[in-house]
Tab-separated table of C-alpha atoms and ligand atoms in Angstrom:
chain	number	residue	atom	x	y	z
H	1	MET	CA	-42.056	-22.943	51.838
H	2	ASN	CA	-41.130	-19.120	52.598
H	3	ARG	CA	-44.200	-17.295	52.544
H	4	ILE	CA	-45.436	-14.032	50.526
H	5	VAL	CA	-48.319	-12.014	52.773
H	6	CYS	CA	-50.182	-10.388	49.893
H	7	LYS	CA	-52.387	-7.157	51.059
H	8	PHE	CA	-54.252	-5.395	48.528
H	9	GLY	CA	-56.082	-2.066	48.946
H	10	GLY	CA	-59.593	-1.174	48.108
H	11	SER	CA	-58.408	0.490	44.665
H	12	SER	CA	-56.740	-3.412	43.715
H	13	LEU	CA	-60.546	-4.223	44.025
H	14	ALA	CA	-62.947	-2.097	43.450
H	15	ASP	CA	-64.511	-4.080	40.660
H	16	ALA	CA	-64.852	-7.886	38.417
H	17	ALA	CA	-61.521	-6.205	36.715
H	18	GLN	CA	-59.625	-6.228	39.447
H	19	PHE	CA	-60.325	-8.948	41.139
H	20	ARG	CA	-58.757	-10.621	37.784
H	21	LYS	CA	-55.560	-8.473	38.245
H	22	VAL	CA	-55.334	-9.569	41.856
H	23	ARG	CA	-56.076	-13.628	40.830
H	24	ALA	CA	-53.806	-12.947	38.369
H	25	ILE	CA	-50.760	-11.455	40.970
H	26	VAL	CA	-51.540	-13.887	43.801
H	27	GLU	CA	-51.279	-17.168	40.837
H	28	ALA	CA	-47.603	-15.512	39.316
H	29	ASP	CA	-45.715	-16.634	42.625
H	30	ALA	CA	-46.506	-20.018	44.930
H	31	ARG	CA	-45.257	-18.103	47.402
H	32	ARG	CA	-47.740	-15.369	48.424
H	33	ARG	CA	-49.777	-18.314	50.394
H	34	ILE	CA	-50.969	-15.100	52.438
H	35	ILE	CA	-54.274	-12.498	51.070
H	36	VAL	CA	-55.070	-10.266	52.709
H	37	PRO	CA	-57.730	-7.462	50.892
H	38	SER	CA	-59.998	-3.972	52.331
H	39	ALA	CA	-63.638	-3.493	51.251
H	40	PRO	CA	-63.858	-2.003	47.223
H	41	GLY	CA	-62.585	1.846	47.017
H	42	LYS	CA	-63.422	4.230	44.733
H	43	ARG	CA	-63.608	2.679	40.663
H	44	ASN	CA	-62.775	6.658	39.760
H	45	ALA	CA	-62.976	9.610	41.269
H	46	GLY	CA	-66.299	10.470	42.068
H	47	ASP	CA	-66.723	6.520	43.399
H	48	THR	CA	-67.572	6.552	47.256
H	49	LYS	CA	-65.680	3.632	49.329
H	50	ILE	CA	-67.646	0.716	50.190
H	51	THR	CA	-66.734	1.412	53.957
H	52	ASP	CA	-67.927	5.264	53.566
H	53	LEU	CA	-70.774	3.441	52.237
H	54	LEU	CA	-71.251	1.353	55.522
H	55	TYR	CA	-70.814	4.257	58.178
H	56	LEU	CA	-73.064	5.910	56.250
H	57	CYS	CA	-75.797	3.128	56.540
H	58	GLN	CA	-74.791	3.062	60.203
H	59	HIS	CA	-75.443	6.702	61.484
H	60	GLY	CA	-79.034	6.550	58.601
H	61	ALA	CA	-79.642	3.428	60.573
H	62	SER	CA	-79.216	5.142	64.611
H	63	VAL	CA	-81.197	8.276	63.107
H	64	ARG	CA	-83.901	6.250	61.482
H	65	THR	CA	-84.037	7.336	58.062
H	66	ASP	CA	-84.026	5.142	54.885
H	67	LEU	CA	-80.930	3.769	53.780
H	68	SER	CA	-81.799	2.251	50.779
H	69	GLY	CA	-79.465	5.023	48.678
H	70	PRO	CA	-76.141	3.705	50.115
H	71	PHE	CA	-77.183	0.190	51.419
H	72	GLY	CA	-78.028	-0.434	47.620
H	73	GLN	CA	-74.505	0.831	46.041
H	74	ILE	CA	-74.037	-1.739	48.556
H	75	VAL	CA	-75.282	-4.569	47.550
H	76	GLU	CA	-75.053	-3.704	43.387
H	77	ARG	CA	-71.392	-3.393	43.475
H	78	PHE	CA	-70.729	-6.611	45.485
H	79	VAL	CA	-73.829	-8.181	42.888
H	80	GLU	CA	-71.273	-7.357	39.851
H	81	ILE	CA	-68.406	-8.629	41.747
H	82	GLU	CA	-69.431	-12.018	42.922
H	83	LYS	CA	-71.793	-12.133	39.007
H	84	SER	CA	-69.058	-10.800	36.975
H	85	LEU	CA	-66.733	-13.643	38.148
H	86	GLY	CA	-69.036	-16.420	37.433
H	87	LEU	CA	-68.677	-17.199	41.792
H	88	LYS	CA	-72.258	-19.282	43.331
H	89	PRO	CA	-74.596	-17.111	43.713
H	90	SER	CA	-74.363	-15.656	47.857
H	91	ILE	CA	-73.367	-12.153	48.679
H	92	ALA	CA	-77.544	-10.892	48.602
H	93	GLU	CA	-79.019	-12.822	51.290
H	94	GLN	CA	-75.548	-12.360	52.800
H	95	LEU	CA	-76.496	-8.497	52.609
H	96	GLU	CA	-80.693	-8.974	53.358
H	97	ALA	CA	-78.859	-10.263	56.995
H	98	LEU	CA	-76.451	-7.421	57.567
H	99	HIS	CA	-79.100	-4.691	56.480
H	100	ALA	CA	-81.740	-6.947	59.132
H	101	GLU	CA	-78.421	-6.538	61.527
H	102	LEU	CA	-77.859	-2.540	60.999
H	103	ALA	CA	-81.373	-1.882	61.029
H	104	ARG	CA	-82.005	-3.682	64.336
H	105	GLY	CA	-78.307	-1.706	65.902
H	106	VAL	CA	-74.728	-1.898	65.155
H	107	THR	CA	-71.981	-0.376	66.049
H	108	PRO	CA	-70.351	1.226	63.188
H	109	ASP	CA	-66.676	-0.389	63.545
H	110	TYR	CA	-68.603	-4.002	63.125
H	111	ALA	CA	-71.045	-2.120	60.212
H	112	ALA	CA	-67.488	-0.811	59.115
H	113	SER	CA	-65.838	-4.564	59.613
H	114	ARG	CA	-68.506	-5.586	56.523
H	115	GLY	CA	-66.383	-4.060	53.526
H	116	GLU	CA	-63.412	-6.167	54.701
H	117	HIS	CA	-65.808	-9.587	55.200
H	118	PHE	CA	-67.377	-9.565	52.266
H	119	CYS	CA	-64.572	-8.795	49.840
H	120	ALA	CA	-62.522	-11.414	51.158
H	121	ARG	CA	-65.614	-13.853	51.710
H	122	LEU	CA	-65.882	-13.725	47.320
H	123	LEU	CA	-61.361	-13.475	47.264
H	124	ALA	CA	-60.979	-16.868	49.263
H	125	GLN	CA	-64.181	-18.285	46.472
H	126	TYR	CA	-62.723	-16.906	43.450
H	127	LEU	CA	-59.091	-17.745	44.867
H	128	ASP	CA	-60.333	-21.138	45.738
H	129	ALA	CA	-58.355	-20.495	49.420
H	130	GLU	CA	-59.301	-20.170	52.890
H	131	PHE	CA	-61.285	-17.167	54.771
H	132	VAL	CA	-59.590	-16.615	57.744
H	133	GLU	CA	-61.935	-14.745	60.838
H	134	PRO	CA	-60.079	-12.161	61.673
H	135	ALA	CA	-62.394	-11.635	65.687
H	136	ASP	CA	-61.369	-15.054	65.713
H	137	CYS	CA	-57.449	-13.824	65.681
H	138	ILE	CA	-56.941	-10.668	65.755
H	139	VAL	CA	-56.423	-8.495	69.323
H	140	ILE	CA	-56.892	-5.610	69.287
H	141	GLY	CA	-55.781	-3.394	72.531
H	142	ALA	CA	-58.080	-0.499	74.292
H	143	ASN	CA	-55.635	1.293	72.949
H	144	GLY	CA	-56.064	0.747	68.742
H	145	ILE	CA	-52.569	-0.239	68.604
H	146	VAL	CA	-52.626	-4.150	68.004
H	147	ASP	CA	-52.388	-7.329	71.228
H	148	PRO	CA	-48.901	-9.794	70.766
H	149	ARG	CA	-51.523	-12.266	71.867
H	150	SER	CA	-52.514	-11.258	68.303
H	151	TYR	CA	-48.836	-13.264	66.338
H	152	ARG	CA	-49.187	-16.603	68.318
H	153	LEU	CA	-53.637	-17.125	67.396
H	154	LEU	CA	-53.183	-15.348	64.189
H	155	GLY	CA	-49.908	-17.830	62.812
H	156	GLU	CA	-51.669	-21.000	64.459
H	157	ARG	CA	-54.655	-20.333	61.865
H	158	LEU	CA	-52.143	-20.100	59.549
H	159	ALA	CA	-49.619	-22.265	60.182
H	160	ASP	CA	-50.429	-24.870	56.991
H	161	SER	CA	-47.990	-23.052	54.382
H	162	ARG	CA	-49.518	-25.098	51.240
H	163	ARG	CA	-52.433	-24.236	51.471
H	164	ARG	CA	-53.381	-20.450	50.724
H	165	TYR	CA	-55.781	-17.809	53.069
H	166	VAL	CA	-57.239	-14.563	52.760
H	167	VAL	CA	-57.679	-13.009	56.196
H	168	PRO	CA	-59.941	-9.629	55.728
H	169	GLY	CA	-57.770	-6.168	56.524
H	170	PHE	CA	-59.548	-3.597	58.769
H	171	TYR	CA	-60.472	-6.233	61.955
H	172	GLY	CA	-60.219	-8.643	65.117
H	173	ARG	CA	-61.950	-8.150	67.955
H	174	ASP	CA	-61.321	-6.189	71.652
H	175	GLY	CA	-59.581	-7.625	74.754
H	176	GLU	CA	-63.755	-8.008	75.552
H	177	GLY	CA	-64.628	-10.127	72.322
H	178	GLN	CA	-66.591	-7.453	70.911
H	179	LEU	CA	-65.391	-6.505	67.124
H	180	ARG	CA	-63.206	-3.869	66.402
H	181	THR	CA	-61.993	-1.842	63.935
H	182	PHE	CA	-58.340	-0.351	63.217
H	183	SER	CA	-58.471	3.400	62.197
H	184	ARG	CA	-58.871	4.176	59.236
H	185	GLY	CA	-56.444	2.610	56.435
H	186	GLY	CA	-56.261	-0.400	58.702
H	187	SER	CA	-55.646	-3.270	56.137
H	188	ASP	CA	-52.248	-1.990	56.043
H	189	VAL	CA	-51.977	-3.125	59.535
H	190	SER	CA	-53.826	-5.981	58.747
H	191	GLY	CA	-51.031	-7.092	56.309
H	192	ALA	CA	-47.981	-6.179	58.651
H	193	ILE	CA	-49.655	-8.501	61.438
H	194	ALA	CA	-50.183	-11.028	59.367
H	195	ALA	CA	-47.088	-11.141	57.972
H	196	ARG	CA	-45.547	-11.295	60.768
H	197	ALA	CA	-47.393	-14.409	62.230
H	198	ALA	CA	-46.806	-16.308	58.993
H	199	GLY	CA	-43.113	-15.205	59.274
H	200	ALA	CA	-43.137	-14.446	55.936
H	201	GLU	CA	-40.277	-13.958	53.883
H	202	LEU	CA	-41.979	-10.574	52.650
H	203	TYR	CA	-44.497	-8.562	52.474
H	204	GLU	CA	-46.222	-7.418	49.505
H	205	ASN	CA	-48.919	-4.087	50.390
H	206	TRP	CA	-50.616	-3.096	46.688
H	207	THR	CA	-51.859	-0.924	46.425
H	208	ASP	CA	-52.878	2.267	42.954
H	209	VAL	CA	-49.321	3.581	42.135
H	210	SER	CA	-45.677	1.888	41.270
H	211	GLY	CA	-44.196	2.231	45.265
H	212	LEU	CA	-43.775	5.167	47.165
H	213	LEU	CA	-43.306	8.702	45.823
H	214	MET	CA	-40.997	11.380	46.574
H	215	ALA	CA	-43.691	13.707	47.053
H	216	ASP	CA	-48.206	13.920	47.136
H	217	PRO	CA	-49.271	13.009	43.374
H	218	ARG	CA	-52.354	15.272	43.714
H	219	ILE	CA	-49.625	18.534	44.308
H	220	VAL	CA	-46.325	17.040	42.225
H	221	GLU	CA	-46.366	16.347	38.754
H	222	HIS	CA	-45.365	12.575	38.518
H	223	PRO	CA	-43.244	13.107	41.748
H	224	ARG	CA	-40.884	10.126	41.539
H	225	PRO	CA	-40.980	6.522	42.889
H	226	MET	CA	-37.650	5.637	45.429
H	227	ALA	CA	-36.472	2.264	44.576
H	228	GLU	CA	-35.851	1.857	48.655
H	229	VAL	CA	-36.378	3.701	51.955
H	230	THR	CA	-36.069	1.895	54.980
H	231	TYR	CA	-38.797	1.640	57.574
H	232	ALA	CA	-37.750	4.111	60.091
H	233	GLU	CA	-38.499	7.083	56.960
H	234	ILE	CA	-41.608	5.284	56.027
H	235	ARG	CA	-42.671	5.947	58.812
H	236	GLU	CA	-42.011	9.388	59.500
H	237	LEU	CA	-43.054	10.432	56.310
H	238	SER	CA	-46.298	8.115	56.031
H	239	TYR	CA	-47.226	9.759	59.911
H	240	MET	CA	-46.830	13.387	57.886
H	241	GLY	CA	-49.190	12.632	55.371
H	242	ALA	CA	-47.943	10.252	52.768
H	243	SER	CA	-50.952	8.762	52.328
H	244	VAL	CA	-50.179	5.536	50.634
H	245	LEU	CA	-49.452	3.407	54.045
H	246	HIS	CA	-50.675	3.443	57.804
H	247	ASP	CA	-48.142	4.876	59.457
H	248	GLU	CA	-48.938	2.218	62.158
H	249	ALA	CA	-48.510	-0.761	59.184
H	250	MET	CA	-44.488	-0.394	59.937
H	251	ALA	CA	-44.234	-1.456	63.589
H	252	PRO	CA	-45.478	-5.090	63.504
H	253	VAL	CA	-42.349	-6.134	60.524
H	254	ARG	CA	-39.815	-4.515	61.806
H	255	GLU	CA	-39.519	-5.417	64.940
H	256	ALA	CA	-39.515	-8.737	63.034
H	257	GLY	CA	-36.923	-7.779	60.446
H	258	ILE	CA	-39.561	-8.682	57.799
H	259	PRO	CA	-39.021	-6.218	54.158
H	260	VAL	CA	-41.805	-4.954	52.700
H	261	CYS	CA	-42.686	-3.719	49.314
H	262	ILE	CA	-45.464	-1.017	47.870
H	263	ARG	CA	-46.461	-3.061	44.215
H	264	ASN	CA	-48.752	-1.665	41.246
H	265	THR	CA	-51.902	-3.642	40.926
H	266	ASN	CA	-52.082	-1.611	38.369
H	267	GLU	CA	-48.896	-2.224	37.006
H	268	PRO	CA	-47.545	-5.446	38.319
H	269	ASP	CA	-44.311	-5.680	36.559
H	270	HIS	CA	-43.190	-2.446	38.168
H	271	PRO	CA	-40.619	-3.354	40.909
H	272	GLY	CA	-42.010	-0.795	43.655
H	273	THR	CA	-40.708	0.280	45.758
H	274	ARG	CA	-38.823	-1.861	49.082
H	275	ILE	CA	-38.291	-0.890	52.630
H	276	VAL	CA	-35.840	-1.769	54.453
H	277	ALA	CA	-33.771	-1.324	57.717
H	278	LYS	CA	-31.060	-0.424	56.270
H	279	LEU	CA	-30.638	1.619	53.367
H	280	SER	CA	-28.293	0.354	49.925
H	281	PRO	CA	-24.315	2.012	49.684
H	282	GLU	CA	-25.747	2.528	46.293
H	283	VAL	CA	-29.352	4.017	47.056
H	284	GLU	CA	-28.191	5.813	49.745
H	285	LYS	CA	-25.131	7.568	47.711
H	286	ALA	CA	-27.268	8.456	45.239
H	287	THR	CA	-30.094	10.529	47.519
H	288	GLN	CA	-29.726	13.367	49.933
H	289	ILE	CA	-33.774	12.852	51.155
H	290	ALA	CA	-36.004	10.007	50.995
H	291	GLY	CA	-39.153	12.378	50.520
H	292	ILE	CA	-41.817	14.787	51.431
H	293	ALA	CA	-44.915	14.782	52.813
H	294	GLY	CA	-47.039	17.346	55.374
H	295	LYS	CA	-50.273	17.836	56.282
H	296	THR	CA	-52.437	21.301	56.622
H	297	ASN	CA	-55.072	20.334	60.036
H	298	PHE	CA	-52.723	21.971	62.271
H	299	SER	CA	-53.112	24.787	64.699
H	300	MET	CA	-50.543	26.135	66.769
H	301	ILE	CA	-50.431	28.676	69.781
H	302	THR	CA	-46.568	30.464	70.437
H	303	ILE	CA	-45.402	31.836	74.061
H	304	GLU	CA	-43.795	34.916	74.433
H	305	LYS	CA	-41.779	34.898	77.991
H	306	ASN	CA	-38.787	37.101	79.600
H	307	LEU	CA	-36.427	35.258	80.951
H	308	MET	CA	-38.366	31.504	80.468
H	309	ASN	CA	-34.710	30.462	80.639
H	310	ARG	CA	-34.610	30.702	83.753
H	311	GLU	CA	-37.881	29.103	85.076
H	312	ILE	CA	-37.671	25.866	85.774
H	313	GLY	CA	-40.898	23.520	84.944
H	314	PHE	CA	-42.045	25.824	82.192
H	315	VAL	CA	-42.297	23.672	79.657
H	316	PHE	CA	-43.676	21.594	81.238
H	317	ARG	CA	-46.300	23.602	83.578
H	318	LEU	CA	-47.296	24.557	79.426
H	319	LEU	CA	-47.548	20.938	78.135
H	320	GLY	CA	-49.476	19.788	81.286
H	321	VAL	CA	-52.160	22.000	80.862
H	322	LEU	CA	-52.156	20.855	77.259
H	323	GLU	CA	-53.146	16.875	79.173
H	324	HIS	CA	-55.708	18.165	81.244
H	325	HIS	CA	-58.096	19.041	79.021
H	326	GLY	CA	-56.468	15.569	76.904
H	327	ILE	CA	-54.972	17.559	74.023
H	328	SER	CA	-51.804	15.214	72.812
H	329	PHE	CA	-49.216	17.642	70.827
H	330	GLU	CA	-46.813	16.793	68.084
H	331	HIS	CA	-44.048	19.339	68.688
H	332	CYS	CA	-42.504	21.874	70.707
H	333	PRO	CA	-40.420	23.530	69.413
H	334	SER	CA	-38.288	26.240	71.873
H	335	SER	CA	-36.418	29.150	71.785
H	336	ILE	CA	-34.512	31.202	74.892
H	337	ASP	CA	-38.498	32.936	74.999
H	338	THR	CA	-40.943	30.882	73.852
H	339	VAL	CA	-41.967	28.175	72.923
H	340	SER	CA	-44.725	27.062	70.625
H	341	VAL	CA	-47.072	23.921	70.499
H	342	VAL	CA	-48.430	22.469	67.505
H	343	MET	CA	-51.442	20.107	68.145
H	344	GLU	CA	-54.089	18.430	65.505
H	345	ALA	CA	-56.514	21.723	64.573
H	346	GLU	CA	-59.029	19.515	65.674
H	347	GLU	CA	-58.110	18.282	69.049
H	348	LEU	CA	-58.122	22.097	70.045
H	349	GLU	CA	-60.854	23.306	68.075
H	350	SER	CA	-64.122	23.751	70.496
H	351	LYS	CA	-61.651	24.039	73.392
H	352	SER	CA	-59.198	27.130	71.888
H	353	GLU	CA	-60.531	29.426	74.195
H	354	LEU	CA	-60.146	27.206	77.259
H	355	VAL	CA	-57.155	26.449	76.690
H	356	ILE	CA	-55.490	29.750	76.147
H	357	GLU	CA	-57.409	30.742	79.472
H	358	GLU	CA	-56.107	28.608	81.249
H	359	ILE	CA	-52.575	29.288	79.481
H	360	ARG	CA	-52.441	32.287	80.771
H	361	ARG	CA	-53.077	31.610	84.501
H	362	THR	CA	-51.194	29.547	85.041
H	363	LEU	CA	-48.181	30.595	82.454
H	364	GLU	CA	-48.426	34.612	83.111
H	365	PRO	CA	-46.828	34.840	79.759
H	366	ASP	CA	-46.248	38.452	78.385
H	367	ASP	CA	-47.674	37.077	75.272
H	368	ILE	CA	-49.375	34.390	73.510
H	369	ASP	CA	-50.311	33.918	69.555
H	370	PHE	CA	-52.936	31.137	68.264
H	371	VAL	CA	-52.471	30.416	64.909
H	372	PRO	CA	-55.372	28.334	63.919
H	373	ARG	CA	-54.230	26.745	60.789
H	374	ILE	CA	-50.767	26.068	60.090
H	375	ALA	CA	-49.430	23.942	57.716
H	376	LEU	CA	-46.522	21.571	58.329
H	377	ILE	CA	-44.152	19.998	56.110
H	378	ALA	CA	-41.124	17.286	56.324
H	379	ILE	CA	-38.620	16.645	54.619
H	380	VAL	CA	-37.473	13.171	54.804
H	381	GLY	CA	-34.313	11.737	55.130
H	382	GLU	CA	-31.703	9.395	56.608
H	383	GLY	CA	-29.127	11.078	54.768
H	384	MET	CA	-29.588	14.196	56.048
H	385	ALA	CA	-27.991	13.476	59.375
H	386	HIS	CA	-24.817	13.180	57.473
H	387	THR	CA	-25.554	15.431	54.536
H	388	VAL	CA	-24.647	19.379	54.649
H	389	GLY	CA	-26.120	22.629	54.300
H	390	ILE	CA	-29.621	20.433	53.296
H	391	ALA	CA	-31.779	22.948	56.140
H	392	ALA	CA	-29.497	26.433	54.446
H	393	LYS	CA	-30.923	24.489	51.049
H	394	VAL	CA	-35.228	23.936	52.516
H	395	PHE	CA	-35.188	27.521	53.290
H	396	SER	CA	-33.396	29.051	49.970
H	397	ALA	CA	-35.826	26.709	48.564
H	398	LEU	CA	-38.462	28.345	50.254
H	399	ALA	CA	-37.572	32.669	50.071
H	400	ALA	CA	-37.209	31.774	46.608
H	401	ALA	CA	-40.994	31.166	47.292
H	402	SER	CA	-41.821	34.039	48.135
H	403	VAL	CA	-43.213	31.508	51.454
H	404	ASN	CA	-42.748	32.536	54.851
H	405	VAL	CA	-41.832	30.039	56.901
H	406	ARG	CA	-43.830	30.232	60.718
H	407	LEU	CA	-41.895	27.827	62.331
H	408	ILE	CA	-38.594	25.393	61.487
H	409	ASN	CA	-38.097	21.588	64.344
H	410	GLN	CA	-34.942	19.125	63.406
H	411	GLY	CA	-36.516	16.062	64.834
H	412	SER	CA	-33.238	15.018	67.152
H	413	SER	CA	-33.034	11.898	65.447
H	414	GLU	CA	-32.154	13.760	62.521
H	415	LEU	CA	-34.627	12.110	59.972
H	416	ASN	CA	-36.395	15.345	59.207
H	417	ILE	CA	-36.589	18.734	59.370
H	418	ILE	CA	-39.597	20.373	59.683
H	419	VAL	CA	-40.835	23.405	58.742
H	420	GLY	CA	-44.907	25.668	59.146
H	421	VAL	CA	-46.410	27.153	56.436
H	422	ALA	CA	-49.969	29.208	56.552
H	423	PRO	CA	-51.986	26.506	54.540
H	424	GLU	CA	-52.724	28.506	51.331
H	425	ASP	CA	-48.998	28.576	50.788
H	426	TYR	CA	-49.109	24.596	51.431
H	427	PRO	CA	-48.747	23.770	47.540
H	428	THR	CA	-46.617	25.768	46.626
H	429	ALA	CA	-44.347	25.298	49.496
H	430	VAL	CA	-44.096	21.326	48.519
H	431	ARG	CA	-43.115	22.479	45.216
H	432	ALA	CA	-40.800	24.643	45.904
H	433	LEU	CA	-38.509	22.421	48.039
H	434	TYR	CA	-39.387	19.149	45.662
H	435	LYS	CA	-37.913	20.667	42.842
H	436	ALA	CA	-35.208	22.117	44.988
H	437	PHE	CA	-33.808	18.385	46.519
H	438	VAL	CA	-35.574	16.075	43.575
H	439	GLU	CA	-34.814	18.267	40.444
S	1	ADP	P1	-54.973	1.931	49.269
S	1	ADP	O1	-56.490	1.300	49.376
S	1	ADP	O2	-54.496	0.843	48.275
S	1	ADP	O3	-54.895	1.414	50.103
S	1	ADP	P2	-54.618	4.365	49.739
S	1	ADP	O4	-55.865	5.053	48.546
S	1	ADP	O5	-54.686	3.809	51.407
S	1	ADP	O6	-54.746	3.054	48.794
S	1	ADP	O7	-52.935	4.948	49.195
S	1	ADP	C1	-52.389	5.325	47.614
S	1	ADP	C2	-52.672	6.779	47.602
S	1	ADP	O8	-51.855	7.236	48.514
S	1	ADP	C3	-51.865	7.097	45.908
S	1	ADP	O9	-53.101	6.510	44.891
S	1	ADP	C4	-51.500	9.007	46.330
S	1	ADP	O10	-53.020	8.921	46.140
S	1	ADP	C5	-51.159	8.947	47.932
S	1	ADP	N1	-50.424	9.399	48.188
S	1	ADP	C6	-49.696	10.628	48.968
S	1	ADP	N2	-48.875	10.239	48.860
S	1	ADP	C7	-47.937	9.532	48.253
S	1	ADP	C8	-46.867	9.579	48.011
S	1	ADP	N3	-45.781	10.104	48.636
S	1	ADP	N4	-46.225	8.413	47.162
S	1	ADP	C9	-47.461	7.280	47.268
S	1	ADP	N5	-48.765	7.479	47.237
S	1	ADP	C10	-48.776	8.880	48.181
S	2	LIG	N1	-61.507	-0.027	54.465
S	2	LIG	C1	-60.717	1.027	55.537
S	2	LIG	C2	-60.450	2.363	54.834
S	2	LIG	O1	-61.435	3.004	54.152
S	2	LIG	C3	-59.565	0.281	55.872
S	2	LIG	C4	-58.439	-0.080	54.385
S	2	LIG	O2	-59.395	0.287	53.290
S	2	LIG	O3	-57.362	-0.463	54.494
S	2	LIG	O4	-60.182	3.241	56.452
S	3	MG	MG1	-54.523	2.583	52.153
């Protein structure tokens, strides 16, 4: 039988009522055999995710403060779920053991992983499914990315297509056998690994929105959902801030050609967004762009030097300075006599003076401009390559909204145009672009 992997995000498992919705979804299609849960997330806007409470407890234990506040909340939430679903009481005892472990001292990764672990334990019991321990079959490399050995290991563990399995998201082990998590939001990656390992026909990612929206719903009111996007487009959008999927979640399924669907646990009849290798001709014809995403946490250094174009290896030496300070850069747009480098502000933060000084010394520029905060906005779409006038539309929309553009970069894949604006202009700019391209 062909199987579907279903990953449920934190809000989809935030309380017992959400668990009930999850069971109804799983039971509605016999192919939904492999379930990958996150840890219980926020029940409402003011709530705290279990994962964040666990990090808090680990940190608290390491500085020997009293854990009873955050730990009490964790216990309360898991016990409520267990009790309301009528499951056999055992979670309180397991959490007591965790409390002792925390007090003795555990790594942040281990502490955080317990959210997914216990959530999966409860869900496996509730769905009458088999619990699969990811620390036995998902290997995470030193770079934080999945080790391809995982596909065989997990594939063997999920071999029986008549059974139903629950595999907690977010964690595995490293090459030395130590428990390790992916970066935040990493259950999306675990789901993709499970889909690839099981040779699934589809990877469903169940969340709290009815698919990928053309812009961040926290900025644009009721943005339009996309029926279909490509792996490349969603990778670009998620990397640039469309937080609905982890930006590394596409690699395992893309390589195996497994389609992905983003769907809403609270609106299960909505078809959501389908992620495919190539858009269908109707969708391709109807859309100019896939979406708009952005982030406000970048810094930029711009260097000006007369006749820079004649100095062989200039950019190479500039990037060498960054390498020397262990900084990875995001973009490096250039013109004849200027070049800018954009990086995450956090990477540069404490080192900015040292870096600028070293650039001054090694490159002897005429001028250096340092912008501590800049927002980047990506306008993404495969259709851009064969549509005239996209850039013009971007700039006239921003000009009409009185937004000053500080940087422009078009990827050579012609999949995106990136503009840099002041962080305070960010929401205005996103709304103006959305209006120009979508409304
Ligand atoms: P989960 O807990 O299910 O993994 P996340 O909170 O990680 O869910 O991701 C879903 C959230 O992503 C949505 O609630 C929404 O606020 C946010 N989001 C940001 N940009 C977009 C976008 N372009 N389309 C859809 N959701 C987006
Ligand atoms: N629970 C983890 C987090 O909050 C992983 C996830 O939700 O995907 O980051
Ligand atoms: Mg998520």
